[in-house]
């Protein structure tokens, strides 16, 4: 497969990465068509499928004529909010994953694996336990702050305080941090199981919401981070060649990294604050997207923003149907689907290099 | 049987009394020779092992005095000796002794299992709690308890062992690519553990409330539910594991030299490795079935023991003693916390402290690679 071959060969100049051969252009256009078609199909399924099934015609009527009928109530109070949140969270996690993979040159990086979810979950546990916060904007901000601290901490741990971290070390650092924070969080839960049961449930990762006030609160920050991500994507191509090479090519390595980490934290932190954390989306999506786009980060990030929602929507739909009339949280579905991807990646020969 | 003791920097004995050429191993060693078997034990690691085991025993005896009905340590010792107050004997022998023994035996098992896997993978991170084997055991236990509704120790233990072995086999097969490479094994293990973790979370959150509360506390790893009825079968299985590991220990030393070296020394490579893996999985499975998953002891014990004993490789006996010491200490923290504060499952103590140790280990490793 040419795209994998291009991945397997370390690029030696920026042109190798950015100047795409003809076949890659065709592939990108094809990819865009496929991703957009998949997104439409996933949106459609997400509005349609659930414990109380309506026909597509009824769903459509309920969607375009909100008249208080049963179908329109279901669509507008249950399906639309979770669909919107799934799209927002999918984009946030997928772009965060693509960014952190590029920044750390680590194909195994993912906000969930790196402990961002655990950090947010821990902060929420502390917030609920010590400050008595149960919802609203403050809840989101606390989760956000926790995710932020965890990201920085994992990066510092994984890199031993200086330099760039090796892929496996970063993953292990995330696992260790998740374990410790999860352990302390569980100790706190033992104080008062009733209060914390919801926190634990929240940490599984769910897009079930009844209103979009949280999304409205976080959306501006997520959009800014997305713009930053797209803006630095060109410099990330240079960073893929190594820090020294990138500097000699005129890229601001430190500035790019710093901006990138800010964007990752905002995206992953915001996504986690809204959903409780959906792991493996940031891992899977960029790898699938690279099939179509090749290694050019500008395309990888743009396509990830479109493909992330597809994955989260489909995982959510899957979670709704496997145990009807009950549901499985989307975070549990993505973990079951995503872990094999992680395994496949480490089995690949060039797993350590990107 | 004859016993030699050699001191460092002692010249080779060439006199008529010497039975054979003596090699200086750089450290004082005891040599144990019978007609069929001979073995060499480092004096320092032997001392350290015995001292650690003694401290562990002292800790658990001290902890037997603490509880809802406080006793003095002489009371405890008297009750253990079979004398003393009848009521004290009931408390100590029936209630607190199983928990104390569990702290020692389970800790030793975890340390042993960690040592086996870290030797096999030749990687300090290759312990069963990181590679996800205990997650496999735990899933099997959850399914047995929640779906089939049985709490019988033998059933649960069998499920835990089968679950652990199946997951171990799956992880190994997935990580195998013309050989096993340490980091690949660990990452594959983390992936499999993440999947099983999802399944476990799902099972726990969907169980009915009573089951969920029982399983919830237990899922953090706790010794407080140990009684003679589940400790005795666990100890029988533990005896099998310890015996097996002792027989295979020399083979494990050779395996550390690498496959070719071990084969050249006459080790039945695949048989020994398979048996050792089964034994290693059994260690965590036995503990998981009785006490729930107790993390990070298997990871930390062999490494700490290696540093304290000053040995080059990971020693089985010293790791087991260190495991017993660590779990006893964690048990002590849990007991003291229950007295002053609130009951904490011992597994949470080990996760918080062991996880922190793990992070330090990673930082050091990252520094070394720079």
XYZ file of C-alpha atoms in Angstrom:
724
model
C 0.000 0.000 0.000
C 1.654 3.224 -1.121
C 0.491 5.359 1.805
C 1.902 2.924 4.339
C 5.073 2.706 2.341
C 5.337 6.476 2.534
C 4.868 6.194 6.292
C 7.430 3.474 6.642
C 10.092 5.546 4.903
C 11.209 8.386 7.139
C 10.812 11.589 5.141
C 14.021 13.416 4.392
C 12.695 16.755 3.235
C 9.583 18.827 3.629
C 8.789 18.289 -0.058
C 8.681 14.552 0.584
C 5.847 15.218 2.973
C 3.988 18.077 1.353
C 4.444 17.554 -2.376
C 1.954 14.815 -2.888
C 2.175 12.603 -5.928
C -0.813 12.373 -8.258
C -2.205 9.202 -6.703
C -2.299 10.883 -3.305
C -4.413 13.732 -4.624
C -6.889 11.294 -6.107
C -6.906 9.449 -2.829
C -7.531 12.628 -0.874
C -10.503 13.598 -2.993
C -11.867 10.069 -2.755
C -11.242 10.172 0.989
C -13.123 13.437 1.355
C -16.119 11.972 -0.483
C -16.015 8.832 1.670
C -15.679 10.777 4.937
C -18.491 13.198 4.084
C -20.774 10.358 3.004
C -19.966 8.466 6.194
C -20.613 11.586 8.275
C -24.029 12.085 6.690
C -24.914 8.427 7.182
C -23.744 8.532 10.812
C -25.749 11.704 11.513
C -28.807 10.104 9.988
C -28.397 6.913 12.030
C -27.801 8.867 15.210
C -31.101 10.729 14.777
C -32.956 7.599 13.803
C -31.758 4.784 16.037
C -32.641 4.345 19.678
C -34.773 2.531 22.193
C -37.954 3.864 20.574
C -37.535 3.476 16.849
C -39.415 5.700 14.455
C -39.489 5.300 10.720
C -37.134 7.577 8.770
C -40.144 9.512 7.470
C -41.479 10.139 10.994
C -38.033 11.172 12.179
C -37.680 13.605 9.313
C -41.120 15.061 9.976
C -40.252 15.420 13.666
C -36.980 17.094 12.796
C -38.254 19.678 10.312
C -41.651 20.312 11.944
C -41.118 20.474 15.696
C -44.813 20.304 16.552
C -44.806 18.554 19.908
C -45.598 15.142 18.432
C -43.935 12.126 20.003
C -41.454 11.741 17.157
C -40.423 15.377 17.245
C -40.054 15.307 21.043
C -37.808 12.275 20.863
C -35.756 13.770 18.074
C -35.401 17.229 19.571
C -34.935 16.406 23.248
C -33.007 13.141 23.030
C -31.395 12.587 19.666
C -30.357 16.050 18.507
C -28.478 17.101 21.684
C -26.495 13.887 21.878
C -25.797 13.982 18.151
C -24.470 17.540 18.391
C -22.344 16.639 21.420
C -21.032 13.543 19.651
C -19.976 15.668 16.673
C -18.272 18.274 18.876
C -16.546 15.684 21.051
C -15.542 13.586 18.046
C -13.870 16.535 16.366
C -12.192 17.630 19.600
C -10.759 14.216 20.462
C -9.727 13.319 16.906
C -7.904 16.608 16.317
C -6.345 16.420 19.779
C -5.122 12.927 18.929
C -3.709 13.963 15.552
C -1.960 16.927 17.160
C -0.423 15.056 20.046
C 0.749 12.299 17.705
C 2.476 14.911 15.568
C 3.928 16.903 18.461
C 5.340 13.921 20.304
C 6.112 12.039 17.064
C 4.344 9.210 18.812
C 1.906 7.033 16.866
C 0.492 5.589 20.091
C -0.530 8.915 21.602
C -4.151 9.515 22.536
C -5.620 11.921 25.091
C -7.442 9.089 26.857
C -4.446 6.776 27.000
C -2.273 9.646 28.185
C -4.401 10.188 31.273
C -6.359 13.308 30.318
C -9.663 11.588 31.134
C -8.321 10.399 34.456
C -7.135 13.907 35.306
C -10.532 15.384 34.512
C -12.277 12.609 36.419
C -10.065 13.167 39.441
C -10.634 16.917 39.400
C -14.375 16.332 39.197
C -14.230 13.903 42.119
C -12.374 16.494 44.162
C -14.769 19.221 43.031
C -17.837 17.196 43.936
C -16.345 15.987 47.194
C -14.705 19.118 48.575
C -16.558 21.957 46.871
C -19.960 20.339 46.519
C -20.217 21.134 42.827
C -22.856 19.022 41.130
C -23.329 20.580 37.717
C -23.347 23.732 35.677
C -20.445 25.709 34.261
C -18.214 25.280 37.315
C -18.366 21.497 36.866
C -17.117 21.919 33.302
C -14.340 24.269 34.346
C -13.121 21.903 37.056
C -13.024 18.990 34.623
C -11.249 21.216 32.166
C -8.602 22.239 34.710
C -8.033 18.610 35.692
C -7.510 17.575 32.090
C -5.074 20.427 31.631
C -2.948 19.497 34.632
C -2.945 15.826 33.630
C -1.759 16.577 30.090
C 1.147 18.679 31.271
C 1.998 16.191 34.009
C 2.043 13.197 31.675
C 4.186 15.058 29.210
C 6.650 16.014 31.953
C 6.707 12.481 33.356
C 7.066 10.856 29.975
C 9.919 13.103 28.995
C 11.673 12.883 32.347
C 11.509 16.649 32.612
C 13.395 17.369 29.406
C 13.547 16.374 25.779
C 10.923 14.340 23.932
C 9.448 11.175 25.337
C 9.630 7.782 23.707
C 6.241 6.455 22.549
C 6.023 3.576 24.983
C 7.197 5.637 27.954
C 4.511 8.218 27.312
C 1.832 5.533 27.199
C 3.121 3.989 30.406
C 3.235 7.371 32.094
C -0.407 7.894 31.155
C -1.382 4.476 32.446
C 0.481 5.038 35.722
C -1.033 8.462 36.258
C -4.523 7.151 35.438
C -4.046 4.332 37.936
C -2.898 6.620 40.753
C -5.548 9.278 40.159
C -8.209 6.607 39.758
C -7.089 5.013 43.018
C -7.211 8.272 44.969
C -10.566 9.068 43.371
C -11.923 5.679 44.443
C -10.746 6.292 48.011
C -12.706 9.544 48.003
C -15.738 7.753 46.593
C -15.732 5.492 49.623
C -16.532 8.504 51.822
C -19.877 8.960 50.214
C -20.853 6.385 47.582
C -24.173 8.075 46.745
C -22.653 11.385 45.694
C -19.896 9.784 43.733
C -21.832 7.146 41.883
C -22.754 9.717 39.262
C -19.129 10.813 38.987
C -18.065 7.263 38.310
C -20.804 6.889 35.731
C -19.778 10.178 34.149
C -16.186 8.943 33.830
C -17.247 6.108 31.546
C -17.716 8.625 28.737
C -21.216 9.399 27.538
C -22.773 11.849 25.099
C -26.239 11.620 26.643
C -27.361 15.187 27.361
C -30.747 16.869 27.338
C -29.635 20.418 26.600
C -26.702 22.000 24.872
C -25.726 24.690 27.404
C -22.438 22.892 28.132
C -21.599 22.669 24.461
C -22.374 26.383 24.016
C -20.059 27.189 26.911
C -17.125 25.157 25.590
C -17.592 25.663 21.857
C -15.745 29.022 21.526
C -12.623 27.606 23.197
C -12.768 24.446 21.125
C -13.069 26.483 17.932
C -10.066 28.633 18.851
C -8.056 25.495 19.553
C -9.141 24.007 16.232
C -7.976 27.134 14.416
C -4.632 26.972 16.246
C -4.315 23.325 15.253
C -4.893 24.099 11.590
C -2.564 27.100 11.738
C 0.414 25.184 13.103
C -0.154 22.089 10.965
C 2.371 23.284 8.389
C 5.101 23.668 10.994
C 4.235 20.242 12.351
C 5.304 18.817 8.989
C 8.742 20.277 9.591
C 8.819 18.928 13.155
C 8.202 15.457 11.769
C 11.734 15.639 10.364
C 13.279 16.115 13.800
C 13.838 19.215 15.910
C 17.213 20.188 14.476
C 16.124 19.761 10.888
C 12.913 21.671 11.563
C 14.854 24.575 13.073
C 17.175 24.693 10.089
C 14.113 24.811 7.840
C 12.932 27.910 9.672
C 10.183 26.371 11.782
C 9.711 27.742 15.301
C 9.926 24.392 17.027
C 9.353 25.517 20.602
C 6.577 27.924 19.696
C 4.827 25.313 17.564
C 5.089 22.684 20.293
C 3.793 25.066 22.920
C 0.842 26.170 20.800
C 0.173 22.550 19.929
C 0.102 21.461 23.559
C -2.219 24.358 24.400
C -4.551 23.293 21.584
C -4.415 19.622 22.635
C -5.210 20.471 26.225
C -8.111 22.703 25.306
C -9.539 20.177 22.846
C -9.063 17.101 25.003
C -9.935 18.949 28.193
C -13.048 20.516 26.702
C -14.139 17.222 25.163
C -13.587 15.410 28.451
C -15.406 18.083 30.425
C -18.433 17.647 28.156
C -18.491 13.860 27.890
C -16.443 12.409 30.720
C -13.763 11.294 28.283
C -13.972 9.071 25.226
C -10.767 7.115 24.875
C -9.138 5.796 21.706
C -10.882 8.227 19.324
C -7.752 10.352 19.159
C -5.718 7.222 18.554
C -7.804 5.632 15.837
C -9.024 8.488 13.688
C -5.665 9.980 12.610
C -4.384 6.543 11.628
C -7.401 5.783 9.488
C -7.245 9.268 7.992
C -3.569 8.881 7.030
C -4.640 6.120 4.683
C -6.284 8.732 2.534
C -4.142 11.756 3.140
C -0.601 10.502 3.494
C 1.633 12.011 6.151
C 0.922 15.711 5.481
C -0.286 17.060 8.840
C -2.412 19.824 7.277
C -4.588 17.198 5.649
C -4.437 14.772 8.563
C -5.768 17.389 10.968
C -8.473 18.663 8.629
C -9.696 15.164 7.797
C -9.543 14.096 11.436
C -11.894 16.950 12.312
C -14.426 15.447 9.899
C -13.786 11.772 10.596
C -13.792 12.017 14.419
C -17.541 12.652 14.605
C -18.199 9.657 12.338
C -16.490 7.328 14.798
C -18.137 8.770 17.905
C -21.584 8.838 16.267
C -21.309 5.253 15.058
C -19.949 4.055 18.422
C -22.820 5.831 20.162
C -25.371 4.264 17.812
C -23.777 0.870 18.415
C -23.978 1.424 22.170
C -27.685 2.175 21.820
C -28.546 -1.003 19.940
C -26.447 -3.817 21.452
C -28.341 -4.005 24.751
C -31.725 -2.494 23.778
C -33.650 -1.129 25.680
C -30.631 -0.279 27.861
C -27.556 1.524 26.540
C -23.781 1.222 26.740
C -21.760 4.404 27.210
C -19.969 5.484 24.058
C -16.629 5.564 25.919
C -16.915 1.851 26.652
C -17.705 1.106 23.003
C -14.732 3.084 21.690
C -12.432 1.311 24.161
C -13.564 -2.087 22.927
C -13.258 -1.018 19.284
C -10.110 1.058 19.780
C -7.914 -1.275 21.803
C -7.465 -3.647 18.824
C -6.252 -0.650 16.820
C -3.625 0.077 19.472
C -2.559 -3.572 19.324
C -2.423 -3.557 15.544
C -0.278 -0.430 15.652
C 2.357 -1.866 17.984
C 2.438 -5.001 15.886
C 3.344 -2.958 12.861
C 7.051 -2.842 12.134
C 7.528 0.893 12.275
C 5.449 1.434 15.376
C 8.129 3.460 17.089
C 8.668 5.997 14.354
C 6.222 8.312 12.663
C 25.105 -32.337 53.014
C 27.935 -29.900 53.406
C 27.867 -26.201 53.857
C 30.528 -23.795 52.678
C 30.735 -20.151 53.403
C 32.974 -17.978 51.337
C 33.992 -14.455 52.042
C 34.728 -11.815 49.453
C 38.334 -11.417 48.389
C 39.332 -14.699 49.936
C 42.047 -16.424 47.988
C 41.191 -19.654 46.211
C 41.617 -22.623 48.470
C 44.127 -24.975 47.087
C 44.854 -26.962 50.225
C 44.201 -30.644 50.601
C 40.932 -29.928 52.445
C 39.280 -28.289 49.395
C 36.917 -30.615 47.576
C 36.961 -28.717 44.296
C 38.150 -25.543 42.649
C 36.328 -22.641 44.240
C 35.078 -19.770 42.168
C 34.960 -16.292 43.637
C 31.517 -14.874 42.791
C 32.365 -11.445 44.067
C 29.862 -11.680 46.891
C 29.739 -13.969 49.894
C 27.730 -17.054 49.045
C 26.475 -20.102 50.828
C 26.801 -23.347 48.966
C 24.327 -26.059 49.627
C 25.301 -29.436 48.261
C 23.557 -32.749 48.448
C 24.361 -35.750 46.356
C 21.893 -34.891 43.587
C 21.372 -31.182 43.918
C 23.565 -28.244 44.657
C 22.623 -24.650 44.937
C 24.348 -21.415 45.772
C 22.701 -18.697 47.782
C 24.071 -15.204 48.212
C 24.514 -14.425 51.906
C 23.258 -10.900 51.503
C 20.118 -11.824 49.599
C 19.429 -14.655 52.067
C 19.791 -12.275 55.016
C 17.686 -9.607 53.348
C 14.990 -12.142 52.491
C 14.822 -13.441 56.037
C 14.845 -9.944 57.543
C 12.050 -8.760 55.220
C 9.968 -11.841 55.990
C 10.519 -11.292 59.718
C 9.450 -7.639 59.511
C 6.362 -8.645 57.518
C 5.417 -11.202 60.167
C 5.923 -8.649 62.932
C 3.730 -6.116 61.130
C 0.826 -8.506 60.656
C 1.070 -9.688 64.289
C 0.953 -6.087 65.440
C -2.059 -5.472 63.188
C -3.877 -8.425 64.753
C -4.071 -6.381 67.936
C -6.018 -3.614 66.209
C -9.682 -3.703 65.384
C -13.150 -3.124 66.776
C -12.062 -5.090 69.817
C -8.541 -3.868 70.696
C -6.101 -6.374 72.126
C -2.558 -6.067 73.390
C 0.268 -7.746 71.533
C 0.916 -10.181 74.422
C -2.788 -11.104 74.192
C -2.341 -11.836 70.500
C 0.782 -13.913 71.061
C -0.896 -15.837 73.849
C -3.910 -16.528 71.670
C -1.675 -17.673 68.828
C 0.183 -19.979 71.231
C -3.164 -21.499 72.183
C -3.234 -20.135 75.699
C -4.980 -17.059 77.032
C -8.567 -15.938 77.107
C -11.081 -18.050 75.160
C -12.760 -14.977 73.654
C -9.402 -13.565 72.584
C -8.589 -16.841 70.903
C -11.785 -16.665 68.861
C -11.043 -13.117 67.763
C -7.441 -13.785 66.900
C -7.622 -17.268 65.403
C -11.015 -17.124 63.734
C -11.185 -13.514 62.588
C -7.811 -11.878 62.399
C -5.376 -14.699 61.671
C -6.812 -15.463 58.204
C -6.439 -11.824 57.224
C -2.899 -11.670 58.589
C -1.943 -14.858 56.761
C -3.606 -13.547 53.612
C -1.467 -10.390 53.760
C 1.668 -12.514 53.965
C 0.742 -15.255 51.498
C -0.926 -13.048 48.891
C 1.887 -10.515 49.078
C 4.448 -13.263 48.610
C 2.470 -14.702 45.685
C 2.241 -11.334 43.975
C 5.948 -10.724 44.465
C 6.722 -14.179 43.106
C 4.463 -13.722 40.078
C 5.998 -10.336 39.351
C 9.498 -11.803 39.587
C 8.615 -14.649 37.214
C 7.170 -12.334 34.578
C 9.841 -9.683 34.894
C 12.448 -12.413 34.398
C 10.594 -13.928 31.454
C 10.100 -10.602 29.704
C 13.481 -9.347 30.907
C 11.731 -6.053 31.584
C 10.956 -4.386 34.924
C 7.607 -3.262 33.536
C 6.554 -6.718 32.406
C 4.560 -7.628 35.490
C 1.092 -9.205 35.390
C -0.742 -6.129 36.671
C 0.636 -3.986 33.854
C 0.242 -6.604 31.105
C -3.419 -6.961 32.021
C -3.482 -10.559 33.241
C -5.174 -9.603 36.462
C -7.787 -7.718 34.437
C -8.488 -11.018 32.655
C -8.781 -12.859 35.939
C -11.017 -10.131 37.276
C -13.334 -10.222 34.262
C -13.690 -13.974 34.670
C -14.412 -13.523 38.385
C -16.991 -10.808 37.721
C -18.763 -12.939 35.137
C -18.796 -15.885 37.531
C -20.111 -13.823 40.427
C -22.553 -11.515 38.656
C -23.770 -13.603 35.741
C -23.663 -17.094 37.255
C -24.172 -15.859 40.797
C -21.765 -18.156 42.633
C -19.262 -17.198 45.349
C -17.762 -20.650 45.882
C -14.003 -20.178 46.153
C -13.034 -23.108 43.955
C -15.365 -22.026 41.172
C -14.204 -18.428 41.360
C -10.545 -19.439 41.561
C -10.868 -21.762 38.581
C -12.537 -18.994 36.604
C -9.805 -16.554 37.628
C -7.041 -18.942 36.596
C -8.699 -19.805 33.289
C -9.437 -16.129 32.602
C -5.865 -15.126 33.418
C -4.355 -17.869 31.273
C -6.628 -17.128 28.321
C -5.784 -13.425 28.467
C -2.091 -14.220 28.880
C -2.216 -16.461 25.829
C -4.081 -13.845 23.805
C -1.657 -11.087 24.820
C 1.310 -13.282 24.004
C -0.041 -14.329 20.630
C -0.894 -10.742 19.723
C 2.508 -9.497 20.834
C 4.355 -12.322 19.107
C 6.056 -11.270 15.934
C 9.001 -13.515 15.364
C 9.732 -13.227 19.077
C 8.486 -11.304 22.050
C 9.710 -7.784 22.529
C 9.209 -6.267 25.967
C 7.536 -2.983 25.119
C 5.289 -4.518 22.477
C 4.081 -7.057 25.023
C 3.353 -4.298 27.520
C 1.466 -2.077 25.079
C -0.563 -5.024 23.771
C -1.285 -5.871 27.398
C -2.429 -2.323 28.082
C -4.735 -2.477 25.057
C -6.254 -5.773 26.141
C -6.552 -4.460 29.703
C -8.387 -1.373 28.395
C -10.930 -3.579 26.616
C -11.419 -5.791 29.644
C -11.636 -2.692 31.837
C -14.583 -1.529 29.733
C -16.269 -4.884 30.096
C -15.636 -4.821 33.848
C -17.018 -1.283 34.193
C -20.082 -2.291 32.241
C -20.688 -5.377 34.372
C -20.260 -3.429 37.620
C -22.440 -0.448 36.690
C -25.205 -2.703 35.393
C -25.257 -5.161 38.289
C -28.093 -4.853 40.790
C -27.295 -2.538 43.673
C -26.507 -5.170 46.297
C -24.171 -7.096 44.027
C -22.563 -3.876 42.848
C -21.781 -2.700 46.372
C -20.275 -6.059 47.317
C -18.310 -6.274 44.089
C -17.450 -2.567 44.196
C -15.526 -2.724 47.448
C -14.017 -6.039 46.498
C -13.036 -4.834 43.033
C -10.580 -2.442 44.634
C -8.815 -5.398 46.239
C -9.501 -6.080 49.899
C -8.267 -8.543 52.481
C -11.063 -7.846 54.941
C -13.326 -10.527 53.500
C -10.761 -13.261 53.857
C -11.844 -16.127 56.082
C -10.579 -19.649 56.609
C -13.061 -20.961 54.064
C -11.426 -19.144 51.158
C -7.929 -18.881 52.596
C -7.357 -22.641 52.890
C -7.977 -23.411 49.212
C -5.936 -20.342 48.245
C -3.035 -21.569 50.368
C -3.232 -25.056 48.883
C -2.962 -23.592 45.400
C -0.215 -21.257 46.613
C 1.779 -24.248 47.854
C 1.573 -25.815 44.394
C 2.781 -22.576 42.798
C 5.656 -22.133 45.233
C 6.786 -25.724 44.768
C 6.615 -25.421 40.985
C 8.511 -22.142 40.976
C 11.223 -23.586 43.208
C 11.708 -26.477 40.787
C 11.833 -24.186 37.762
C 13.890 -21.423 39.371
C 17.208 -22.571 37.934
C 15.683 -22.772 34.462
C 14.442 -19.212 34.883
C 17.976 -18.019 35.703
C 19.153 -19.575 32.443
C 16.273 -18.039 30.489
C 17.485 -14.624 31.610
C 20.623 -15.241 29.584
C 18.568 -15.247 26.415
C 17.072 -18.119 24.449
C 20.264 -19.356 22.844
C 22.242 -19.260 26.056
C 19.519 -21.080 27.944
C 19.226 -23.732 25.259
C 22.957 -24.237 25.303
C 22.752 -24.859 29.049
C 20.266 -27.630 28.453
C 17.042 -25.870 29.413
C 13.895 -27.248 27.802
C 13.100 -23.764 26.613
C 9.484 -23.818 25.540
C 8.323 -26.244 28.200
C 9.924 -24.256 31.020
C 8.678 -20.947 29.711
C 5.136 -22.230 29.323
C 5.117 -23.755 32.807
C 6.555 -20.581 34.331
C 3.917 -18.477 32.588
C 1.145 -20.700 33.886
C 2.597 -20.449 37.397
C 2.942 -16.679 37.088
C -0.650 -16.295 35.939
C -1.769 -18.572 38.771
C -0.181 -16.290 41.363
C -2.332 -13.313 40.398
C -5.383 -15.485 39.731
C -5.259 -17.015 43.226
C -5.037 -13.577 44.795
C -7.685 -12.069 42.522
C -10.146 -14.863 43.269
C -9.781 -14.416 47.024
C -9.150 -10.699 47.442
C -9.831 -8.947 44.142
C -7.144 -7.312 42.025
C -4.319 -5.926 44.152
C -2.177 -3.886 41.811
C 1.419 -2.757 41.660
C 2.899 -5.182 44.208
C 3.895 -7.566 41.447
C 5.481 -4.599 39.691
C 7.313 -3.050 42.622
C 8.351 -6.009 44.788
C 10.945 -7.611 42.474
C 12.575 -4.283 41.661
C 12.751 -3.154 45.285
C 14.006 -6.577 46.361
C 16.697 -6.487 43.704
C 17.926 -3.137 44.957
C 17.851 -4.095 48.620
C 19.468 -7.484 48.086
C 22.009 -6.070 45.668
C 21.576 -8.883 43.151
C 22.027 -8.530 39.428
C 18.782 -10.246 38.445
C 15.368 -10.586 39.970
C 15.346 -13.185 42.748
C 12.249 -15.277 43.362
C 12.612 -15.745 47.127
C 13.616 -12.176 47.866
C 10.799 -10.851 45.636
C 8.283 -13.019 47.457
C 9.546 -11.756 50.832
C 9.411 -8.169 49.596
C 5.889 -8.745 48.261
C 4.820 -10.049 51.670
C 6.422 -7.039 53.320
C 4.767 -4.563 50.937
C 1.305 -6.077 51.244
C 1.686 -6.279 55.039
C 2.643 -2.616 55.117
C -0.287 -1.693 52.858
C -2.513 -3.840 55.071
C -1.213 -1.952 58.117
C -2.081 1.373 56.474
C -5.551 0.065 55.611
C -6.113 -1.207 59.165
C -4.893 2.004 60.790
C -7.004 4.046 58.394
C -10.037 1.919 59.271
C -9.383 2.614 62.947
C -8.911 6.371 62.740
C -10.651 7.315 59.553
C -12.605 5.054 57.259
C -12.042 1.583 55.836
C -9.945 1.691 52.674
C -9.487 -1.461 50.574
C -5.858 -2.506 50.647
C -5.770 -2.543 46.841
C -6.261 1.220 46.774
C -3.321 1.703 49.123
C -1.106 -0.353 46.840
C -2.358 1.451 43.723
C -1.702 4.905 45.163
C 1.722 4.110 46.587
C 2.776 1.579 43.953
C 1.587 3.797 41.114
C 3.655 6.656 42.425
C 6.646 4.341 42.557
C 5.896 3.300 38.982
C 5.926 6.931 37.867
C 9.304 7.446 39.538
C 10.578 4.321 37.780
C 9.437 5.762 34.436
C 11.108 9.105 35.063
C 14.372 7.362 35.890
C 14.093 5.194 32.802
C 13.399 8.226 30.618
C 16.442 10.001 32.066
C 18.666 7.034 31.374
C 17.670 6.901 27.715
C 18.633 10.513 27.133
